[in-house]
């Protein structure tokens, strides 16, 4: 294992959808690597098209990487704080139980490992993290 | 919160939080009814804010969040009124949310 | 105080040009994703001696560039990418 | 959010034209959120981002909101550090007279200093 001299708190912001650009995959590998090196994730923040990384309604071929599932596993295993921007999410059909009830939609698409919240969570992350990195 | 209000023969639909579903349904009569749902009886001091909000929205297509609302009122109606306390006195604890609702504006951005 | 800049688009987007125009001595540039195509051809922009250039190894390999890379550009893997973020005080991402 | 109490400097570099992509709008959303949570905000228009500021826009023709109308409210949110890159204007044959927003016209060198002095930078 790579010896980390100091422990740094990162916030990783994902701006792009998986399967559209490489950005989400890069963000995933970066997040995994920083954890392996003993650093911390203060928060993952999915913004704009990045919210598509948190859809649980995703199907890919057996020989393709399921990025949503990869994120899910990483978030749950490492108990990461994963936030999806509400204004980005609901207009792209990423809906949790509360939004589903509020807008009477009858369906939920957000993976249970992430939560929908406001942009204030991104600002909070800029205040409380040592580094903010954006992938888009 | 009722899901609709009756204005004459018309039924006006509201969302679960009491905002107009169709912004074009707004009228002064509707504003009075929306205010009533919030337990507010509209006075001249409310109306001057409602008109200010509507003209602001017409120009900027934005419902101001609390801080912007205070600054807007300060700029347009003077420092006496451009205070949180004054606005809370008129519209209660979340003046931006409640005043936007009564003025027939969209809910201030939930990201903020 | 120094900043790590990442550039993730191909040279035709001309992001590197803009990035270098606001860069300061001691800053570093890391090419990732399609940004690694910058490493294939020597250009005037890469001759900036005040800036250290790096490229992400995994993205080079994926694109068939690992043997075509300029010697002047250092290769790092994703772990090295994390280290660069730690070593610099700030990060600016160009995408 | 009560846990927020310290103020940091957040810089937003907005480099995309309005309407063609949502990046310009996202820059604005981040800036407004940072201002609402009382952070110091620098808003920098650069590259095609300067097109956001052109006067005489009317996006009702494409069933969209006219972004510059919202940008005009930045001062109400307490965002007063607004910068426009002079080189980007020059490259697009624009002058401050073409713009609907008053802001400081700055050089790349000045932008470099602003970026260096920021705690975090959103470059969209």
JSON list of C-alpha atoms in Angstrom, two decimals, chain C residues 1-37:
[
{"chain": "C", "resi": 1, "resn": "UNK", "atom": "CA", "xyz": [0.97, 28.22, -3.03]},
{"chain": "C", "resi": 2, "resn": "UNK", "atom": "CA", "xyz": [0.68, 26.26, -6.26]},
{"chain": "C", "resi": 3, "resn": "UNK", "atom": "CA", "xyz": [-2.07, 24.88, -8.39]},
{"chain": "C", "resi": 4, "resn": "UNK", "atom": "CA", "xyz": [-2.53, 21.62, -10.27]},
{"chain": "C", "resi": 5, "resn": "UNK", "atom": "CA", "xyz": [-4.39, 22.04, -13.55]},
{"chain": "C", "resi": 6, "resn": "UNK", "atom": "CA", "xyz": [-5.92, 19.05, -15.28]},
{"chain": "C", "resi": 7, "resn": "UNK", "atom": "CA", "xyz": [-6.66, 19.22, -19.01]},
{"chain": "C", "resi": 8, "resn": "UNK", "atom": "CA", "xyz": [-9.02, 16.56, -20.31]},
{"chain": "C", "resi": 9, "resn": "UNK", "atom": "CA", "xyz": [-9.82, 17.60, -23.87]},
{"chain": "C", "resi": 10, "resn": "UNK", "atom": "CA", "xyz": [-7.85, 17.06, -27.08]},
{"chain": "C", "resi": 11, "resn": "UNK", "atom": "CA", "xyz": [-5.56, 19.86, -28.33]},
{"chain": "C", "resi": 12, "resn": "UNK", "atom": "CA", "xyz": [-8.14, 21.03, -30.91]},
{"chain": "C", "resi": 13, "resn": "UNK", "atom": "CA", "xyz": [-10.25, 22.41, -28.02]},
{"chain": "C", "resi": 14, "resn": "UNK", "atom": "CA", "xyz": [-7.35, 24.75, -27.21]},
{"chain": "C", "resi": 15, "resn": "UNK", "atom": "CA", "xyz": [-7.91, 24.42, -23.47]},
{"chain": "C", "resi": 16, "resn": "UNK", "atom": "CA", "xyz": [-4.19, 24.18, -22.79]},
{"chain": "C", "resi": 17, "resn": "UNK", "atom": "CA", "xyz": [-3.67, 27.57, -24.35]},
{"chain": "C", "resi": 18, "resn": "UNK", "atom": "CA", "xyz": [-6.22, 29.18, -22.02]},
{"chain": "C", "resi": 19, "resn": "UNK", "atom": "CA", "xyz": [-4.94, 27.21, -19.04]},
{"chain": "C", "resi": 20, "resn": "UNK", "atom": "CA", "xyz": [-1.35, 28.34, -19.64]},
{"chain": "C", "resi": 21, "resn": "UNK", "atom": "CA", "xyz": [-2.46, 31.95, -20.03]},
{"chain": "C", "resi": 22, "resn": "UNK", "atom": "CA", "xyz": [-3.53, 32.04, -16.38]},
{"chain": "C", "resi": 23, "resn": "UNK", "atom": "CA", "xyz": [-0.93, 29.69, -14.97]},
{"chain": "C", "resi": 24, "resn": "UNK", "atom": "CA", "xyz": [1.75, 30.79, -12.52]},
{"chain": "C", "resi": 25, "resn": "UNK", "atom": "CA", "xyz": [5.31, 29.66, -12.04]},
{"chain": "C", "resi": 26, "resn": "UNK", "atom": "CA", "xyz": [5.41, 26.50, -9.95]},
{"chain": "C", "resi": 27, "resn": "UNK", "atom": "CA", "xyz": [2.05, 25.24, -11.16]},
{"chain": "C", "resi": 28, "resn": "UNK", "atom": "CA", "xyz": [1.68, 21.88, -12.87]},
{"chain": "C", "resi": 29, "resn": "UNK", "atom": "CA", "xyz": [-0.46, 20.58, -15.72]},
{"chain": "C", "resi": 30, "resn": "UNK", "atom": "CA", "xyz": [-1.71, 16.99, -15.80]},
{"chain": "C", "resi": 31, "resn": "UNK", "atom": "CA", "xyz": [-3.16, 15.67, -19.05]},
{"chain": "C", "resi": 32, "resn": "UNK", "atom": "CA", "xyz": [-5.98, 13.16, -18.56]},
{"chain": "C", "resi": 33, "resn": "UNK", "atom": "CA", "xyz": [-8.55, 11.52, -20.86]},
{"chain": "C", "resi": 34, "resn": "UNK", "atom": "CA", "xyz": [-8.33, 13.04, -24.38]},
{"chain": "C", "resi": 35, "resn": "UNK", "atom": "CA", "xyz": [-5.92, 15.60, -22.95]},
{"chain": "C", "resi": 36, "resn": "UNK", "atom": "CA", "xyz": [-3.16, 13.00, -23.25]},
{"chain": "C", "resi": 37, "resn": "UNK", "atom": "CA", "xyz": [-3.09, 13.58, -27.03]}
]
